[in-house]
XYZ file of C-alpha atoms in Angstrom:
291
model
C 103.448 123.000 72.354
C 103.598 120.560 75.714
C 102.832 117.213 76.074
C 101.532 116.585 79.906
C 103.134 113.795 82.140
C 101.383 112.962 85.086
C 104.237 111.307 86.491
C 107.874 111.498 86.879
C 111.156 111.339 84.823
C 112.405 107.742 84.315
C 108.906 105.676 84.414
C 107.684 103.900 81.572
C 104.988 107.150 81.473
C 108.056 109.280 80.721
C 109.530 106.769 78.840
C 106.545 106.825 76.365
C 105.205 110.369 76.175
C 109.429 110.784 75.709
C 109.350 108.956 72.504
C 105.945 109.962 70.594
C 106.876 113.553 71.308
C 110.073 113.629 69.435
C 108.552 111.742 67.021
C 106.046 114.337 67.506
C 108.316 117.218 66.574
C 109.508 115.717 63.470
C 105.607 115.153 62.036
C 104.101 118.170 63.193
C 107.548 120.571 62.528
C 107.696 122.162 66.293
C 109.006 121.435 69.643
C 106.714 118.999 71.606
C 107.845 119.070 74.988
C 107.521 116.941 77.792
C 106.380 118.990 80.616
C 105.906 116.379 84.165
C 103.592 116.979 86.619
C 104.159 113.933 88.559
C 101.226 113.418 92.090
C 98.252 111.676 92.826
C 98.907 108.386 90.199
C 98.571 111.255 87.274
C 95.846 112.979 88.914
C 97.034 116.542 89.476
C 98.382 116.766 85.970
C 95.007 115.369 84.403
C 93.173 118.028 86.216
C 95.724 120.456 85.380
C 95.140 118.993 81.374
C 91.325 119.694 81.665
C 92.004 123.585 83.028
C 93.975 124.151 79.624
C 92.984 125.945 76.558
C 91.525 123.409 74.212
C 93.597 125.452 71.101
C 96.304 122.287 70.938
C 98.715 123.207 72.467
C 98.525 121.369 75.781
C 97.723 117.848 75.497
C 97.589 115.018 77.993
C 99.285 111.405 77.620
C 97.229 109.468 80.371
C 97.166 105.166 81.483
C 95.185 102.741 82.254
C 94.529 104.217 85.052
C 92.513 107.229 83.909
C 90.290 104.546 82.747
C 89.219 104.149 86.258
C 91.224 105.991 88.928
C 88.308 108.093 90.303
C 85.773 105.234 90.722
C 84.295 105.458 93.702
C 85.281 109.024 94.671
C 82.115 111.600 95.847
C 84.077 114.217 94.703
C 86.193 113.623 91.493
C 88.031 115.936 90.119
C 87.118 115.231 86.510
C 85.170 112.842 84.818
C 86.335 111.438 80.965
C 83.937 113.910 79.475
C 85.590 116.745 80.652
C 88.582 115.644 77.640
C 88.054 115.305 73.939
C 89.902 112.017 72.797
C 92.892 112.649 70.374
C 94.144 108.840 70.208
C 95.302 105.784 72.065
C 99.277 105.312 71.841
C 100.587 102.279 72.352
C 99.670 98.782 74.982
C 101.982 96.593 77.447
C 100.799 93.360 79.158
C 102.064 92.302 82.428
C 104.403 89.521 83.397
C 103.140 86.643 86.449
C 105.999 85.578 88.267
C 107.485 83.036 90.451
C 110.325 82.422 92.554
C 112.340 79.366 90.561
C 111.727 76.656 94.030
C 107.931 77.609 93.785
C 106.071 74.282 93.032
C 104.389 75.487 89.090
C 105.385 76.394 86.254
C 102.329 76.737 84.196
C 99.272 78.542 84.976
C 97.225 75.308 85.780
C 99.490 74.262 88.111
C 99.376 77.573 89.620
C 95.505 77.834 90.026
C 95.564 73.795 91.284
C 98.826 74.909 93.575
C 96.418 77.981 94.882
C 93.277 75.978 95.546
C 95.198 73.352 97.965
C 97.042 75.964 99.772
C 95.967 76.461 103.047
C 96.313 79.863 103.280
C 95.642 82.690 99.954
C 98.793 82.901 98.338
C 100.863 86.502 98.628
C 101.843 88.371 95.267
C 104.044 91.273 94.507
C 101.954 94.418 92.828
C 103.234 98.176 91.624
C 100.976 99.561 94.871
C 97.312 99.381 95.407
C 94.928 99.961 92.760
C 98.069 99.374 90.415
C 97.003 98.268 86.834
C 99.154 95.011 88.758
C 97.302 94.832 91.684
C 93.578 94.815 89.218
C 95.660 92.422 86.706
C 96.451 90.204 90.455
C 92.609 90.466 91.419
C 91.407 89.407 88.010
C 93.535 86.463 87.690
C 91.733 85.433 91.083
C 88.423 85.811 90.050
C 88.452 84.327 87.361
C 90.410 81.627 88.595
C 88.007 81.188 91.465
C 91.367 81.001 93.658
C 92.023 83.480 97.112
C 95.359 85.149 96.569
C 97.020 88.392 99.028
C 97.926 91.246 97.132
C 101.633 93.301 98.943
C 101.627 96.211 97.959
C 104.849 98.426 97.088
C 106.634 100.866 95.635
C 106.564 99.751 92.058
C 107.796 96.690 90.342
C 110.885 97.236 91.252
C 111.003 96.714 95.393
C 108.550 93.492 95.100
C 110.954 91.939 92.503
C 113.285 92.182 94.979
C 111.572 90.401 97.519
C 110.308 87.811 94.725
C 113.927 87.371 93.981
C 114.406 86.950 97.948
C 111.747 84.176 98.425
C 109.943 87.027 100.413
C 106.715 86.205 98.494
C 106.232 83.486 96.233
C 104.173 85.300 93.225
C 104.794 89.325 91.338
C 102.319 90.868 88.440
C 105.207 92.840 86.544
C 106.087 95.143 83.774
C 107.377 92.790 81.048
C 110.426 95.591 80.440
C 111.510 94.919 84.224
C 110.998 91.421 84.277
C 112.602 90.231 80.932
C 116.958 90.552 82.300
C 115.423 88.487 85.291
C 113.612 85.836 83.800
C 116.342 85.444 81.158
C 118.913 85.068 83.556
C 116.815 82.252 85.602
C 116.155 84.513 88.472
C 112.001 84.436 88.116
C 110.073 82.213 86.452
C 107.592 82.960 84.341
C 104.034 81.677 84.158
C 102.591 83.490 81.929
C 101.717 87.218 80.107
C 98.552 89.124 80.112
C 97.675 90.182 77.073
C 95.707 87.893 74.602
C 99.227 87.594 72.679
C 102.006 86.805 73.363
C 105.029 89.047 73.515
C 108.124 89.573 71.202
C 110.362 90.288 74.575
C 109.446 86.818 75.591
C 107.977 84.650 72.981
C 108.544 81.836 74.628
C 106.332 82.283 77.820
C 102.701 81.329 76.894
C 100.240 84.448 77.485
C 97.197 83.522 80.183
C 95.084 82.482 78.341
C 95.834 80.321 76.557
C 98.122 78.786 79.274
C 94.873 77.682 81.167
C 92.561 80.439 81.645
C 90.602 81.133 78.413
C 89.793 84.889 78.299
C 91.970 86.386 80.619
C 92.901 89.602 79.609
C 94.584 92.444 81.318
C 97.298 95.472 79.329
C 97.958 98.640 80.180
C 98.037 101.243 78.026
C 98.563 105.271 76.894
C 96.447 107.724 75.295
C 96.826 111.017 74.123
C 93.773 113.449 75.351
C 92.536 116.875 75.232
C 90.790 119.749 76.927
C 87.112 119.093 76.325
C 85.380 121.185 73.708
C 88.237 121.102 71.497
C 87.716 122.262 68.025
C 86.637 119.183 65.123
C 89.890 120.893 63.205
C 92.183 120.201 65.583
C 91.355 117.215 66.884
C 91.472 115.813 63.514
C 94.640 116.942 62.834
C 96.178 116.459 66.317
C 94.983 112.479 65.524
C 96.596 112.162 62.356
C 99.820 113.649 63.101
C 99.715 111.702 66.625
C 98.997 107.679 64.422
C 101.673 108.971 61.720
C 104.178 109.324 64.974
C 103.242 105.625 65.711
C 103.238 104.593 62.712
C 107.636 105.806 62.256
C 109.239 102.398 62.481
C 112.061 103.999 64.938
C 108.823 104.850 67.395
C 107.815 101.541 66.852
C 110.911 99.908 67.561
C 111.584 102.403 70.597
C 108.637 101.129 72.328
C 109.357 97.508 71.503
C 112.202 98.069 73.300
C 110.168 98.875 76.195
C 108.004 96.316 75.998
C 104.784 98.313 74.235
C 103.095 97.909 70.745
C 101.994 100.848 69.430
C 98.487 101.143 69.001
C 96.787 103.928 66.686
C 93.136 104.312 66.354
C 90.679 107.250 65.633
C 88.942 109.477 68.146
C 86.147 107.860 68.305
C 87.412 104.870 68.989
C 89.421 105.691 71.793
C 86.289 106.375 73.647
C 85.131 103.233 73.125
C 87.814 102.058 74.625
C 88.443 103.935 77.463
C 84.398 103.351 77.761
C 84.952 99.397 78.348
C 88.154 99.384 80.336
C 86.783 101.290 82.390
C 83.739 99.134 82.839
C 86.109 95.869 83.529
C 88.130 97.509 86.018
C 85.579 99.602 88.014
C 83.846 96.153 88.610
C 87.026 94.304 89.727
C 87.446 97.115 92.205
C 84.114 96.717 93.781
C 84.599 92.525 93.807
C 87.644 93.067 95.660
C 86.813 95.691 97.571
C 89.414 97.893 96.737
C 89.396 101.711 98.501
C 91.593 104.164 95.263
C 91.256 107.313 98.053
């Protein structure tokens, strides 16, 4: 049995996939192998998994970008209806950072600084259309301020420029940011989830710190090809949820700043539809071209 992951080994998608595959192997009593098929922000792997047999032996791990990654395409390689929903796996918030010398230490202060600034403040993202980019755009829209996104090839390069003072702000993955926040090399203004993150429990959420209703979280889910028989869907859902309920899985996910999020196939489809509507609206308002 293989779990297809559309990203290279070593990144967050691969780590979450391997945590799940390891425990799923125990639960199912058969080897679950992670099959990395990197390229096109996961779309190559997604299209490949879509065409596989719906027999339960090929399943796919998708990140949050699945909900919006083909929006605006004239001929998308797939739609959400081309897949059987199996289960949500995990969620992970982001964190809004600034340089230590930035003249704001709270979200409210940041909004005030941005409104008074003569030109838009720049913030680093993990790339055009990356969820860190969209989280920043949602923040801009809800706060009614001007911000200028700077796209980097991942969180790491952006963090280097943030610490070097080349950019004043960054929307980043919590796991990547924790060591730098702890050392004082960067300043944490708020996390993007509705609840505080155990990884940085002292940092308030953006919603509680000055922008009520704000929420932006990364997430991962497992899908199968369309027309997967209902008994297979039910069996895989139970096995995935059992894997996510294991204490070892919970602890491993926590180490990468994520929280296990088991659920039903029906709940997953509703969740993805809601996420899609939310982020497509942000993309359209910000005029982001994903092609």
